[in-house]
Phi, psi and omega in degrees: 000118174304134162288130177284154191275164196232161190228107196266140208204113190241098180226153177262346174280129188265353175282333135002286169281316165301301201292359178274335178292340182287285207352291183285011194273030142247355170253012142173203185277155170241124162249138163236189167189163213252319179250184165297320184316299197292307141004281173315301173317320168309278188342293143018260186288293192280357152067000203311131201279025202154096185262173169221127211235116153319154195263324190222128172260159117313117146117240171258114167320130155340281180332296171320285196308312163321292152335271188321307152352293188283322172312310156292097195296353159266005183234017173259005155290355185277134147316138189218094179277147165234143199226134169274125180277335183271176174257010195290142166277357180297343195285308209300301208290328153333309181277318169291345163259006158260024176085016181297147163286328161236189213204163182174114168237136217272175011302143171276166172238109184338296178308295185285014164261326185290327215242340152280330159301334179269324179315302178282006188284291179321294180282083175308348168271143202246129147256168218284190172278138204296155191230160211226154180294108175217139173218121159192152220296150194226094149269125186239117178253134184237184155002292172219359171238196169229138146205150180247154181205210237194110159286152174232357185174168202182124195236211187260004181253291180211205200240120157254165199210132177258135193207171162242035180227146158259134203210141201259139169307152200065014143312113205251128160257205160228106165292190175170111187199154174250157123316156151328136153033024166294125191295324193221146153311161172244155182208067169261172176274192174183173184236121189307121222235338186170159185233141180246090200293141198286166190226170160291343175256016194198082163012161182240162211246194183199141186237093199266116190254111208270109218263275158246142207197111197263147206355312196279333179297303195294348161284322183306314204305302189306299167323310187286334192277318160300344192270347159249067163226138243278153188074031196275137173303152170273143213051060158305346174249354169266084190233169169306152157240137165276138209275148188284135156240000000 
């Protein structure tokens, strides 16, 4: 009989903890804890194929604890979504440099807390977020210039983006790009994550990863990518939502 996977939840909120526990409780056994201490001590204990982590606790912060994860060479093979309660975009970039693998803001959506968790769950190979096809104009500011390019896809995590500038990795930029018919530019920042050196047949590319980026942005984002994908259901987003706390 196959073992089920387990699944860990650290929120210091207990309506919090329970409804991410319902959410999942088909997608595998669920363990919780209330801080980080009770978290680490699981972690351990429970060996768990995926945590999901409040981004901000009393005492030690999500972020700290991710760190610690990454840190410990017997738990840092563990996945780690972090989840923002604020709308601040410094939370997201918090979170991504303290090495979460996913990113995730609340208010949550029932459907996207299952399809982020289940993405490491399925698979032992981790595949990247699903990116959905988009063109459309990009300014990436830099230092002392502007340069412009062409999105070509776009997942909820970042961007690939075609330009005729070369910008070298780990370089943090400032973006500036619309959606279809988005009512505001979105302007989060991001970090070149990789380069695509140009061909005769092909543009030289960027490969972006989005650092800070605030809540309602990383909602939009989230929206535009499920609702084009391809065979996504309809109202795949009118799902429970958890109230931001």
């Amino acid at each position: 009989m196959e073992t089920r996977r387990c699944i860990l939840i650290v929120d210091d909120t207990p309506l919090f903890r329970d409804l991410e526990s319902l959410f999942l409780a088909r997608s595998g056994r669920v363990v919780t804890a209330r801080d980080a201490d009770e978290g680490l001590a699981a972690l351990r204990r429970e060996r768990p194929d995926v945590a999901v982590i409040d981004l901000h606790m009393p005492g030690t912060g999500g972020d700290a604890m991710c760190r610690a994860i990454k840190a410990d060479p017997e738990l840092s093979h563990t996945p780690v979504i972090l989840v923002m309660g604020s709308d601040a975009p410094e939370d997201h970039a918090l979170a991504i440099r303290a090495g979460a693998d996913d990113v995730l803001a609340k208010p949550l959506s029932r459907v996207t807390l299952i399809h982020a968790v289940n993405r490491f769950l399925r698979s032992p190979v981790l595949r990247g977020l699903a990116r959905v096809r988009l063109e459309t104009a990009v300014r990436i500011r830099l230092p002392d210039e502007d340069a412009w390019g062409t999105v070509r896809n776009l997942s909820r995590g970042g961007l690939f983006v075609e330009l005729d500038h070369s910008i070298s990795p780990s370089t943090e930029v400032e973006l500036e790009f619309r959606l279809p018919d988005g009512p505001t530019p979105l302007a989060p920042t991001a970090q070149v994550v990789w380069h695509r050196p140009g061909t005769p047949g092909a543009p030289m590319g960027l490969g972006l990863q989005f650092l800070a980026l605030d809540g309602a942005s990383a909602q939009r984002i989230e929206a535009f990518v499920y609702e084009h994908l391809p065979a996504a259901p309809q109202g795949l987003l009118a799902a429970v939502a958890l109230e931001a706390g």
